[in-house]
Amino acid sequence: MALTAADIKQIAHLARLNIAEHDIPLYTEQLSRIVDFVEQMNAVPIDFSTLISASDEPNTPLRADTVTEIDQRELLQSIAPHTAAGLYLVPSVLDDKTPKDIDYVE
Amino acid sequence: MNWETVIGLEVHVQLATKSKIFSGAPTAFGAEPNTQACAIDLGFPGVLPVLNREAVNMAIKLGLGIQASIEKKSVFARKNYFYPDLPKGYQITQHDLPIVKGGHLDILLEDNSIKRINITRAHLEEDAGKSLHDTFPGSSGIDLNRAGTPLLEIVSEPDMRSAKEAVSYLKALHSLVRFLEICDGNMQEGSFRCDANVSIKRPGDTKLGTRAELKNINSFRFVEHAINHEIQRQIDILESGGKISQETRLYDPDKDETRSMRSKEDANDYRYFPDPDLLPLTLTDKQIQEIKSTLPELPQEKHQRFLDQYHLSAYDATVLMSSRALADYFESVVAIVSNDHAKLASNWVAGELAAALNKDNIDITDSRISANTLGQLVLRIADNTLSSKTAKTLFEALWLDGGDVDQLIEAKGLKQVTDTKAIQALVQKIIDDNPAQVADYRSGKDKLFGFFVGQAMKESGGKLNPQQLNDVLLETLNQNR
């Protein structure tokens, strides 16, 4: 399956990768080969649901609803580039269309 | 022109577990930023999620509560998108195989009829963190305490036809999750959040119109405002020859408007795939049966029983059902006053008591008047010791300072006068004191009757039995008419 330059740009956008215009032909060719290989694997007749249900441990393990983690904010934030008042700071994700109290999960 | 509105709701219910859905970090609201976000919630390399059993049990309870199918096998997937409040770069959620399929909720419409709203599915997923945009110029602050909090997303069919129906559905669902004790229902803290899919079409058209998804509508009042606003916006566009574009719109309660928002992902290209860190969740009939045996009486069953057993109106029953604790309180009062006075008990619980709780912002579980005390008060109304007016005076005294019902009736002299001779004497005095009004009444001004009732009640401090007073007044006033 041949990908187009537009596909590469869209994939780069979704992955938040900034790629140079002159690299696009190379990525187009390499990614197309990867997709071809995946299609080759897809052609192998395997029922993945059977594989999962045939495993030794078919059920996901469950844990009791107890609090086992302690507050390690200082340690965990030690590798963050920017923090303030206990918050991780990132470049502003607010634009003029976004209300300031935006708070939702997709 | 005629338009039909089509509404479906997606409700995110935060499950009331002590720990996160895939980690042992606490879920309590209001902690210092990032003190409840552990390495698993933050998506550090090498960590593995382990599913919280209680979150699964709560999802099963909801499924049973809406008569849905509990799926024996469900699968967690990764939903990929970039946003700073999603540290792993994906949300773990159930996609193709959710834990709950189908089901329904019956809602009460304004004309007291019942409408069935079908539910498509309910699935388990993790919540994202929170972004704060105001505090740091040029930066957004990220608090990941909420990341990994268990959510149950409940998706309805597009069965609602007005904003009012949507609010009824939302209230019924809110009541259900609180009855099942799977969610605290606190909308201000975001424990119960609603997105609405709204479209309009011509009546009779089978094809649905293009829909807009409204987000950020987190109170019952806002739901109605936001949907009505969106309906009008779509009608305006279509009637001026325009086209609706499928988009996500955000409701701004300050301006009472919806506006188009930047999507978290341009093309809804979430690249779902099964999470390789989590095996499928499988359930047995035995597990489901065990949970079924722990279920309380469900709101709809209780609602029907209130109608049958206590002969309440559908409205009264609905008000009493707003929480399990209020319904329990009501039944404790009825246990004291007997079923014969259930209607009177309902009036006091849903009326005076609910208003007092509301005014002082107190939950029913912390009520200043116990069910036992209110029961005694209602009994004293039922046996004519108290008039409705003196009962209110007594209620206020009990609410402020507590005390014993019968002792307070004595101490405050609230006992209703039922002695006919005493009432006759007082009525005679009112008539003697107001000769002009008596003459007017007797010459045909019937409306003056209220004046005499008012004077008699004023004179007696509201302690006369109203029915007896009416009888005596009528008899005396009509003597020389």
Coordinates of C-alpha atoms in Angstrom, one line a residue:
Chain A
M1 CA 0.0 0.0 0.0
A2 CA 1.6 3.3 -1.1
L3 CA 1.2 6.2 1.3
T4 CA 1.1 9.7 0.0
A5 CA 3.0 12.8 1.1
A6 CA -0.4 14.0 2.6
D7 CA -0.6 10.9 4.7
I8 CA 2.9 11.4 6.0
K9 CA 2.0 15.0 6.9
Q10 CA -1.1 13.9 8.7
I11 CA 0.7 11.2 10.7
A12 CA 3.4 13.6 11.7
H13 CA 0.8 16.1 12.8
L14 CA -1.0 13.5 14.9
A15 CA 2.3 12.4 16.4
R16 CA 3.2 16.0 17.0
L17 CA 6.5 15.5 14.9
N18 CA 8.0 18.4 13.1
I19 CA 9.5 16.8 9.9
A20 CA 11.4 18.7 7.2
E21 CA 9.8 18.9 3.7
H22 CA 12.8 17.3 2.1
D23 CA 12.5 14.2 4.4
I24 CA 9.0 13.5 3.3
P25 CA 9.8 11.3 0.3
L26 CA 12.1 9.2 2.5
Y27 CA 9.4 8.7 5.2
T28 CA 6.8 8.0 2.5
E29 CA 8.8 5.2 1.1
Q30 CA 9.9 3.7 4.5
L31 CA 6.4 3.9 6.1
S32 CA 4.8 2.4 3.0
R33 CA 7.1 -0.6 3.4
I34 CA 6.1 -0.9 7.1
V35 CA 2.4 -0.9 6.2
D36 CA 3.1 -3.5 3.4
F37 CA 4.7 -5.7 6.0
V38 CA 1.8 -5.3 8.4
E39 CA -0.6 -6.2 5.6
Q40 CA 1.5 -9.3 4.9
M41 CA 1.1 -10.3 8.6
N42 CA -2.6 -9.6 8.4
A43 CA -2.9 -12.1 5.7
V44 CA -1.8 -14.9 8.1
P45 CA -5.1 -16.7 9.2
I46 CA -5.0 -16.1 13.0
D47 CA -8.1 -15.5 15.2
F48 CA -6.7 -13.2 17.9
S49 CA -9.7 -13.6 20.1
T50 CA -9.1 -17.3 20.3
L51 CA -5.5 -16.6 21.2
I52 CA -6.5 -14.4 24.1
S53 CA -9.1 -16.7 25.5
A54 CA -6.7 -19.7 25.2
S55 CA -4.1 -18.0 27.4
D56 CA -3.4 -19.5 30.8
E57 CA -4.7 -16.4 32.6
P58 CA -7.7 -15.3 30.6
N59 CA -8.9 -12.7 33.1
T60 CA -7.2 -9.5 34.0
P61 CA -6.0 -9.6 37.6
L62 CA -8.0 -7.4 39.9
R63 CA -6.8 -5.4 43.0
A64 CA -8.6 -4.5 46.1
D65 CA -9.8 -0.9 46.4
T66 CA -7.2 0.3 48.9
V67 CA -4.8 3.2 48.9
T68 CA -1.3 1.8 48.6
E69 CA 0.6 4.8 47.1
I70 CA 2.1 7.6 49.2
D71 CA 2.7 11.1 48.1
Q72 CA 5.9 11.3 46.1
R73 CA 5.3 14.6 44.3
E74 CA 8.8 15.9 45.1
L75 CA 10.5 12.9 43.7
L76 CA 8.3 12.5 40.6
Q77 CA 8.5 16.2 39.8
S78 CA 12.3 16.3 40.1
I79 CA 12.6 15.3 36.4
A80 CA 10.0 17.8 35.2
P81 CA 11.5 20.8 33.3
H82 CA 9.1 23.3 34.9
T83 CA 6.9 23.2 38.0
A84 CA 5.3 25.9 40.2
A85 CA 3.0 25.7 43.2
G86 CA 2.9 21.9 42.8
L87 CA 1.8 22.1 39.2
Y88 CA 3.6 20.9 36.1
L89 CA 4.0 23.9 33.8
V90 CA 3.7 23.4 30.0
P91 CA 3.5 26.0 27.2
S92 CA 0.0 27.5 27.3
V93 CA -2.6 25.3 25.7
L94 CA -5.2 28.1 25.7
D95 CA -6.2 29.9 22.6
D96 CA -8.7 32.6 22.0
K97 CA -11.5 30.0 21.4
T98 CA -10.9 28.0 24.5
P99 CA -12.7 29.2 27.6
K100 CA -10.5 29.4 30.7
D101 CA -12.4 26.8 32.7
I102 CA -12.0 24.0 30.1
D103 CA -12.2 20.8 32.0
Y104 CA -13.3 17.6 30.3
V105 CA -12.2 14.2 29.2
E106 CA -12.6 13.1 25.6
Chain B
M1 CA -41.4 26.2 10.6
N2 CA -41.6 23.0 12.6
W3 CA -38.5 21.3 13.8
E4 CA -38.0 18.2 16.0
T5 CA -35.1 18.1 18.4
V6 CA -33.1 15.0 18.9
I7 CA -30.9 14.7 22.0
G8 CA -28.6 12.0 23.3
L9 CA -26.5 12.4 26.4
E10 CA -23.1 11.1 27.4
V11 CA -22.6 11.2 31.2
H12 CA -19.3 10.7 32.9
V13 CA -19.9 9.3 36.4
Q14 CA -16.9 9.4 38.7
L15 CA -17.0 6.2 40.7
A16 CA -16.8 6.5 44.4
T17 CA -13.8 4.2 44.9
K18 CA -11.1 5.0 47.4
S19 CA -8.2 4.4 45.0
K20 CA -7.7 5.0 41.2
I21 CA -8.9 2.6 38.6
F22 CA -5.4 1.3 37.7
S23 CA -3.3 2.3 40.7
G24 CA -3.3 2.5 44.5
A25 CA -3.3 6.4 44.6
P26 CA -6.1 8.0 46.5
T27 CA -9.0 9.7 44.7
A28 CA -10.1 12.2 47.4
F29 CA -11.2 15.6 46.1
G30 CA -9.4 18.8 46.9
A31 CA -5.9 17.6 47.7
E32 CA -2.8 19.7 47.0
P33 CA -1.9 19.5 43.3
N34 CA -0.1 16.3 42.2
T35 CA 0.0 14.8 45.6
Q36 CA -2.3 12.0 44.6
A37 CA -0.7 11.2 41.2
C38 CA 1.7 8.2 41.4
A39 CA 4.1 6.8 38.8
I40 CA 1.3 4.7 37.2
D41 CA -1.1 7.7 36.8
L42 CA 1.8 9.6 35.3
G43 CA 2.7 6.9 32.8
F44 CA 6.3 6.4 33.9
P45 CA 8.1 3.8 31.9
G46 CA 7.9 0.2 33.2
V47 CA 4.7 0.6 35.3
L48 CA 1.7 -1.6 34.8
P49 CA -1.9 -0.9 35.4
V50 CA -3.9 -3.3 37.6
L51 CA -7.7 -3.0 37.5
N52 CA -9.6 -1.9 40.7
R53 CA -12.2 -4.7 41.6
E54 CA -14.6 -2.1 43.2
A55 CA -14.7 -0.1 40.0
V56 CA -15.8 -3.2 38.1
N57 CA -18.4 -4.0 40.8
M58 CA -19.8 -0.5 40.6
A59 CA -20.1 -0.8 36.8
I60 CA -22.0 -4.0 37.2
K61 CA -24.3 -2.4 39.8
L62 CA -25.2 0.4 37.3
G63 CA -25.8 -2.2 34.6
L64 CA -28.2 -4.1 36.8
G65 CA -29.8 -0.8 37.8
I66 CA -30.7 -0.1 34.2
Q67 CA -31.7 -3.7 33.3
A68 CA -28.8 -3.9 30.9
S69 CA -26.7 -6.8 29.7
I70 CA -23.5 -7.3 31.8
E71 CA -20.9 -8.5 29.3
K72 CA -19.0 -11.5 30.3
K73 CA -16.0 -10.3 28.4
S74 CA -14.9 -6.7 28.0
V75 CA -11.7 -5.2 26.8
F76 CA -9.7 -2.1 27.6
A77 CA -8.3 -0.1 24.7
R78 CA -5.9 2.8 24.3
K79 CA -7.5 6.0 23.0
N80 CA -4.6 8.1 21.7
Y81 CA -4.5 11.9 21.8
F82 CA -2.1 14.5 22.9
Y83 CA -3.1 16.9 25.6
P84 CA -1.0 18.0 28.6
D85 CA -3.6 16.6 31.1
L86 CA -3.2 13.1 29.7
P87 CA 0.4 12.2 30.7
K88 CA 0.5 8.8 28.9
G89 CA -0.6 10.2 25.6
Y90 CA -3.5 7.8 25.7
Q91 CA -6.6 7.2 27.8
I92 CA -7.4 3.7 28.9
T93 CA -11.0 3.1 28.0
Q94 CA -13.4 0.4 26.8
H95 CA -14.1 0.8 23.1
D96 CA -15.4 -2.2 21.1
L97 CA -16.3 -4.3 24.0
P98 CA -17.8 -2.3 26.9
I99 CA -18.8 -3.9 30.2
V100 CA -22.5 -2.8 30.0
K101 CA -24.6 -2.9 26.9
G102 CA -28.2 -1.8 26.4
G103 CA -30.6 -1.0 29.3
H104 CA -33.0 1.8 29.8
L105 CA -34.2 4.5 32.3
D106 CA -37.9 5.6 32.6
I107 CA -38.3 9.3 33.1
L108 CA -41.3 11.3 34.4
L109 CA -42.5 13.9 31.9
E110 CA -44.3 17.2 32.8
D111 CA -47.7 15.7 32.1
N112 CA -46.9 12.9 34.6
S113 CA -46.6 10.3 31.8
I114 CA -43.6 8.0 31.7
K115 CA -41.1 7.9 28.8
R116 CA -38.5 5.2 28.3
I117 CA -35.0 6.4 27.4
N118 CA -32.8 3.6 26.0
I119 CA -29.2 3.4 26.9
T120 CA -26.6 2.3 24.4
R121 CA -23.8 1.3 26.6
A122 CA -21.7 2.1 29.7
H123 CA -18.0 1.6 29.8
L124 CA -15.2 1.9 32.3
E125 CA -12.3 4.4 31.7
E126 CA -9.9 6.6 33.4
D127 CA -10.3 10.3 34.0
A128 CA -7.8 12.9 32.8
G129 CA -6.0 15.6 34.9
K130 CA -6.9 19.2 35.0
S131 CA -5.4 22.2 33.3
L132 CA -5.2 25.6 34.9
H133 CA -4.8 28.5 32.5
D134 CA -4.9 31.7 34.5
T135 CA -2.2 31.6 37.0
F136 CA 1.0 31.5 35.1
P137 CA 1.5 33.9 32.1
G138 CA 2.4 32.0 28.9
S139 CA 2.0 28.6 30.7
S140 CA -0.7 26.2 31.7
G141 CA -0.5 24.5 35.0
I142 CA -1.3 20.8 35.1
D143 CA -2.7 19.0 38.2
L144 CA -2.8 15.2 37.6
N145 CA -4.5 14.3 40.9
R146 CA -7.7 13.4 38.9
A147 CA -5.8 11.4 36.3
G148 CA -6.7 7.8 36.7
T149 CA -9.9 8.4 38.7
P150 CA -12.4 5.7 37.6
L151 CA -15.2 6.9 35.3
L152 CA -18.2 5.1 34.0
E153 CA -19.3 6.7 30.8
I154 CA -23.0 6.1 30.2
V155 CA -24.2 6.8 26.7
S156 CA -27.9 7.1 25.9
E157 CA -29.7 6.6 22.6
P158 CA -30.9 9.8 20.9
D159 CA -34.3 9.3 22.5
M160 CA -34.9 12.7 24.0
R161 CA -36.9 15.3 22.2
S162 CA -36.5 18.4 24.4
A163 CA -34.2 20.0 26.9
K164 CA -36.7 19.3 29.6
E165 CA -36.6 15.5 28.8
A166 CA -32.8 15.6 28.8
V167 CA -32.9 17.2 32.3
S168 CA -35.4 14.6 33.5
Y169 CA -33.2 11.8 32.2
L170 CA -30.1 13.3 33.8
K171 CA -32.0 13.7 37.1
A172 CA -33.2 10.1 37.0
L173 CA -29.6 8.9 36.3
H174 CA -28.2 11.1 39.0
S175 CA -30.7 9.7 41.5
L176 CA -29.8 6.1 40.4
V177 CA -26.1 6.4 40.8
R178 CA -26.6 7.9 44.3
F179 CA -29.1 5.2 45.2
L180 CA -26.5 2.6 44.1
E181 CA -23.9 4.5 46.1
I182 CA -21.5 4.3 43.2
C183 CA -21.0 8.1 42.8
D184 CA -21.4 11.0 45.2
G185 CA -23.3 12.9 42.5
N186 CA -21.4 16.2 43.3
M187 CA -21.8 18.2 40.0
Q188 CA -19.8 21.2 41.2
E189 CA -16.8 19.0 42.0
G190 CA -17.2 17.3 38.6
S191 CA -18.3 13.9 39.9
F192 CA -21.2 13.8 37.5
R193 CA -20.6 15.5 34.1
C194 CA -22.7 15.7 31.0
D195 CA -22.1 16.1 27.3
A196 CA -25.1 16.5 25.0
N197 CA -25.4 15.6 21.3
V198 CA -28.0 17.8 19.8
S199 CA -29.5 17.9 16.3
I200 CA -32.8 19.0 14.7
K201 CA -34.8 17.5 11.9
R202 CA -38.2 17.8 10.3
P203 CA -40.9 15.9 12.1
G204 CA -41.3 12.5 10.4
D205 CA -37.8 12.5 8.9
T206 CA -36.1 9.2 9.6
K207 CA -32.7 10.6 9.0
L208 CA -31.1 12.4 11.9
G209 CA -29.7 15.9 11.3
T210 CA -26.1 16.8 11.7
R211 CA -25.3 17.0 15.4
A212 CA -23.3 19.3 17.6
E213 CA -21.7 17.9 20.8
L214 CA -22.0 20.2 23.7
K215 CA -19.4 19.9 26.5
N216 CA -18.9 21.5 29.9
I217 CA -22.6 21.5 31.0
N218 CA -22.3 20.6 34.6
S219 CA -25.5 21.5 36.3
F220 CA -29.1 20.6 35.6
R221 CA -30.0 24.2 34.9
F222 CA -27.1 24.7 32.5
V223 CA -28.1 21.5 30.6
E224 CA -31.5 23.0 29.8
H225 CA -30.0 26.4 28.9
A226 CA -27.2 25.0 26.8
I227 CA -29.5 22.7 24.8
N228 CA -32.2 25.3 24.3
H229 CA -29.6 27.7 23.1
E230 CA -28.1 25.2 20.7
I231 CA -31.5 24.2 19.3
Q232 CA -32.2 27.9 18.5
R233 CA -28.8 28.3 16.9
Q234 CA -29.3 25.3 14.6
I235 CA -32.8 26.5 13.7
D236 CA -31.5 30.0 12.8
I237 CA -28.8 28.5 10.6
L238 CA -31.1 26.1 8.8
E239 CA -33.9 28.6 8.3
S240 CA -31.4 31.1 6.8
G241 CA -30.3 28.5 4.3
G242 CA -27.1 27.5 6.1
K243 CA -25.7 24.1 7.0
I244 CA -24.9 22.7 10.4
S245 CA -21.3 21.5 10.7
Q246 CA -20.5 18.6 13.0
E247 CA -18.4 20.0 15.8
T248 CA -17.8 20.2 19.5
R249 CA -19.2 23.3 21.2
L250 CA -18.5 24.5 24.7
Y251 CA -21.2 26.0 26.9
D252 CA -20.2 29.2 28.6
P253 CA -22.6 29.6 31.6
D254 CA -21.5 33.3 32.1
K255 CA -22.6 34.3 28.7
D256 CA -25.3 31.7 28.3
E257 CA -24.1 30.7 24.9
T258 CA -22.3 27.8 23.1
R259 CA -19.3 28.3 20.9
S260 CA -17.2 26.3 18.7
M261 CA -14.0 25.0 20.3
R262 CA -10.7 23.7 19.2
S263 CA -10.8 19.9 19.3
K264 CA -8.4 18.0 21.4
E265 CA -7.6 16.0 18.2
D266 CA -8.3 17.4 14.8
A267 CA -9.8 14.4 13.0
N268 CA -11.1 12.3 15.9
D269 CA -8.4 9.9 14.9
Y270 CA -7.9 8.2 18.2
R271 CA -6.1 5.1 16.8
Y272 CA -7.8 2.8 19.3
F273 CA -6.2 -0.5 19.9
P274 CA -6.5 -3.1 22.8
D275 CA -4.2 -2.2 25.7
P276 CA -1.4 -4.8 25.7
D277 CA -0.9 -4.2 29.4
L278 CA -4.4 -5.4 30.3
L279 CA -6.0 -8.7 29.7
P280 CA -9.7 -8.8 28.9
L281 CA -12.0 -8.5 31.9
T282 CA -14.1 -11.7 32.2
L283 CA -17.0 -12.0 34.6
T284 CA -19.0 -15.1 35.7
D285 CA -22.7 -15.4 36.4
K286 CA -21.8 -16.1 40.0
Q287 CA -20.0 -12.7 40.4
I288 CA -22.9 -10.9 38.8
Q289 CA -25.4 -12.7 41.0
E290 CA -23.4 -11.9 44.1
I291 CA -23.6 -8.2 43.3
K292 CA -27.2 -8.4 42.4
S293 CA -28.0 -9.7 45.9
T294 CA -26.4 -6.6 47.4
L295 CA -28.5 -4.1 45.4
P296 CA -30.8 -1.8 47.3
E297 CA -34.4 -1.2 46.1
L298 CA -33.9 0.8 42.9
P299 CA -35.4 4.3 42.5
Q300 CA -38.0 3.2 39.9
E301 CA -39.1 0.3 42.1
K302 CA -39.3 2.6 45.1
H303 CA -41.1 5.2 43.1
Q304 CA -43.8 2.8 42.2
R305 CA -44.1 1.5 45.8
F306 CA -44.5 5.1 47.0
L307 CA -47.4 5.5 44.7
D308 CA -49.0 2.1 45.6
Q309 CA -48.3 2.0 49.3
Y310 CA -48.6 5.6 50.4
H311 CA -50.9 6.9 47.6
L312 CA -48.6 9.8 46.8
S313 CA -48.7 11.8 43.6
A314 CA -46.0 11.0 41.1
Y315 CA -44.6 14.5 41.7
D316 CA -44.3 14.0 45.5
A317 CA -42.7 10.6 45.0
T318 CA -40.2 12.1 42.6
V319 CA -39.2 14.8 45.0
L320 CA -38.8 12.3 47.9
M321 CA -36.7 10.1 45.6
S322 CA -34.1 12.8 44.9
S323 CA -31.8 10.9 47.2
R324 CA -31.9 7.5 49.0
A325 CA -31.3 9.3 52.3
L326 CA -34.4 11.6 51.8
A327 CA -36.5 8.6 50.8
D328 CA -35.3 6.7 53.9
Y329 CA -36.1 9.7 56.1
F330 CA -39.6 9.9 54.7
E331 CA -40.2 6.3 55.4
S332 CA -39.0 6.7 59.0
V333 CA -41.5 9.5 59.5
V334 CA -44.3 7.4 58.0
A335 CA -43.3 4.5 60.3
I336 CA -44.3 6.8 63.2
V337 CA -47.4 8.5 61.7
S338 CA -48.8 5.4 59.9
N339 CA -49.7 5.1 56.2
D340 CA -52.9 7.0 56.8
H341 CA -50.9 10.2 57.2
A342 CA -48.2 9.4 54.6
K343 CA -49.4 12.3 52.4
L344 CA -49.1 14.7 55.3
A345 CA -45.7 13.4 56.1
S346 CA -44.6 13.7 52.5
N347 CA -45.8 17.4 52.5
W348 CA -43.6 18.1 55.5
V349 CA -40.5 16.2 54.3
A350 CA -40.6 17.5 50.8
G351 CA -41.9 21.0 51.8
E352 CA -40.8 22.6 55.1
L353 CA -37.9 20.2 55.8
A354 CA -36.5 20.3 52.3
A355 CA -36.7 24.1 52.3
A356 CA -34.9 24.4 55.6
L357 CA -32.2 22.0 54.5
N358 CA -31.8 23.9 51.3
K359 CA -31.7 27.3 53.0
D360 CA -29.0 26.2 55.5
N361 CA -27.2 24.1 52.8
I362 CA -27.4 21.0 55.0
D363 CA -27.6 17.4 53.8
I364 CA -30.6 15.3 54.9
T365 CA -28.2 13.0 56.8
D366 CA -27.3 16.0 59.0
S367 CA -30.8 17.3 59.4
R368 CA -31.4 19.3 62.6
I369 CA -34.7 17.6 63.1
S370 CA -34.7 13.8 63.3
A371 CA -37.3 11.7 61.5
N372 CA -38.6 10.7 64.9
T373 CA -39.2 14.3 66.0
L374 CA -40.8 15.3 62.6
G375 CA -43.0 12.2 63.0
Q376 CA -44.2 13.4 66.4
L377 CA -44.9 16.8 64.9
V378 CA -46.9 15.3 62.0
L379 CA -48.8 13.2 64.5
R380 CA -49.8 16.3 66.4
I381 CA -51.1 17.9 63.2
A382 CA -53.0 14.7 62.4
D383 CA -54.7 14.6 65.8
N384 CA -55.6 18.3 65.6
T385 CA -53.3 19.4 68.5
L386 CA -51.5 21.7 66.0
S387 CA -52.9 23.8 63.2
S388 CA -50.7 24.1 60.1
K389 CA -49.7 27.6 61.3
T390 CA -48.7 26.6 64.8
A391 CA -47.0 23.5 63.4
K392 CA -44.8 25.8 61.3
T393 CA -43.9 27.8 64.4
L394 CA -43.0 24.6 66.2
F395 CA -41.0 23.4 63.3
E396 CA -38.9 26.6 63.3
A397 CA -38.3 26.3 67.1
L398 CA -37.2 22.6 66.6
W399 CA -35.0 23.5 63.7
L400 CA -33.2 26.3 65.7
D401 CA -33.0 24.8 69.1
G402 CA -34.3 21.2 69.1
G403 CA -36.4 19.9 71.9
D404 CA -39.4 17.6 72.6
V405 CA -42.5 18.2 70.5
D406 CA -45.1 17.8 73.3
Q407 CA -43.1 19.8 75.8
L408 CA -42.7 22.6 73.3
I409 CA -46.4 22.7 72.4
E410 CA -47.1 23.2 76.2
A411 CA -44.3 25.6 76.8
K412 CA -45.1 27.8 73.8
G413 CA -48.9 27.5 74.1
L414 CA -49.2 26.2 70.6
K415 CA -52.1 23.9 71.2
Q416 CA -54.8 24.3 68.7
V417 CA -58.2 25.5 70.0
T418 CA -60.8 22.9 69.2
D419 CA -63.3 23.9 71.9
T420 CA -66.3 25.1 69.9
K421 CA -67.5 27.3 72.6
A422 CA -64.2 29.1 72.8
I423 CA -64.2 29.6 69.0
Q424 CA -67.8 30.9 69.1
A425 CA -66.8 33.4 71.8
L426 CA -63.9 34.6 69.8
V427 CA -65.9 34.8 66.6
Q428 CA -68.5 36.9 68.4
K429 CA -65.8 39.3 69.6
I430 CA -64.6 39.7 66.0
I431 CA -68.1 40.4 64.8
D432 CA -68.8 42.9 67.6
D433 CA -65.5 44.7 66.8
N434 CA -66.1 45.0 63.1
P435 CA -69.7 46.1 62.5
A436 CA -69.0 47.9 59.2
Q437 CA -67.4 44.8 57.6
V438 CA -70.2 42.6 59.0
A439 CA -72.8 44.8 57.4
D440 CA -70.9 44.8 54.1
Y441 CA -70.5 41.0 54.1
R442 CA -74.2 40.5 54.9
S443 CA -75.1 42.7 52.0
G444 CA -73.3 40.4 49.6
K445 CA -69.5 41.1 49.8
D446 CA -68.6 37.4 50.1
K447 CA -64.9 38.2 49.7
L448 CA -64.9 39.7 53.2
F449 CA -65.0 36.2 54.6
G450 CA -61.3 36.0 54.4
F451 CA -61.0 39.2 56.4
F452 CA -62.9 37.6 59.3
V453 CA -60.8 34.4 59.2
G454 CA -57.6 36.6 59.2
Q455 CA -58.9 38.6 62.2
A456 CA -59.8 35.5 64.2
M457 CA -56.4 33.8 63.5
K458 CA -54.6 37.0 64.4
E459 CA -56.5 37.3 67.7
S460 CA -55.9 33.7 68.6
G461 CA -52.2 33.6 67.5
G462 CA -53.0 31.2 64.7
K463 CA -54.2 28.5 67.2
L464 CA -57.8 28.0 66.0
N465 CA -58.7 24.8 64.1
P466 CA -59.2 26.3 60.6
Q467 CA -62.1 24.0 59.6
Q468 CA -64.0 24.6 62.9
L469 CA -63.4 28.3 62.6
N470 CA -64.8 28.3 59.0
D471 CA -67.9 26.5 60.2
V472 CA -68.5 28.7 63.2
L473 CA -67.8 31.9 61.2
L474 CA -70.2 30.9 58.4
E475 CA -72.9 30.0 60.8
T476 CA -72.6 33.2 62.8
L477 CA -72.2 35.6 59.8
N478 CA -75.0 34.0 57.9
Q479 CA -77.5 34.2 60.8
N480 CA -78.9 37.6 59.8
R481 CA -78.1 37.6 56.2

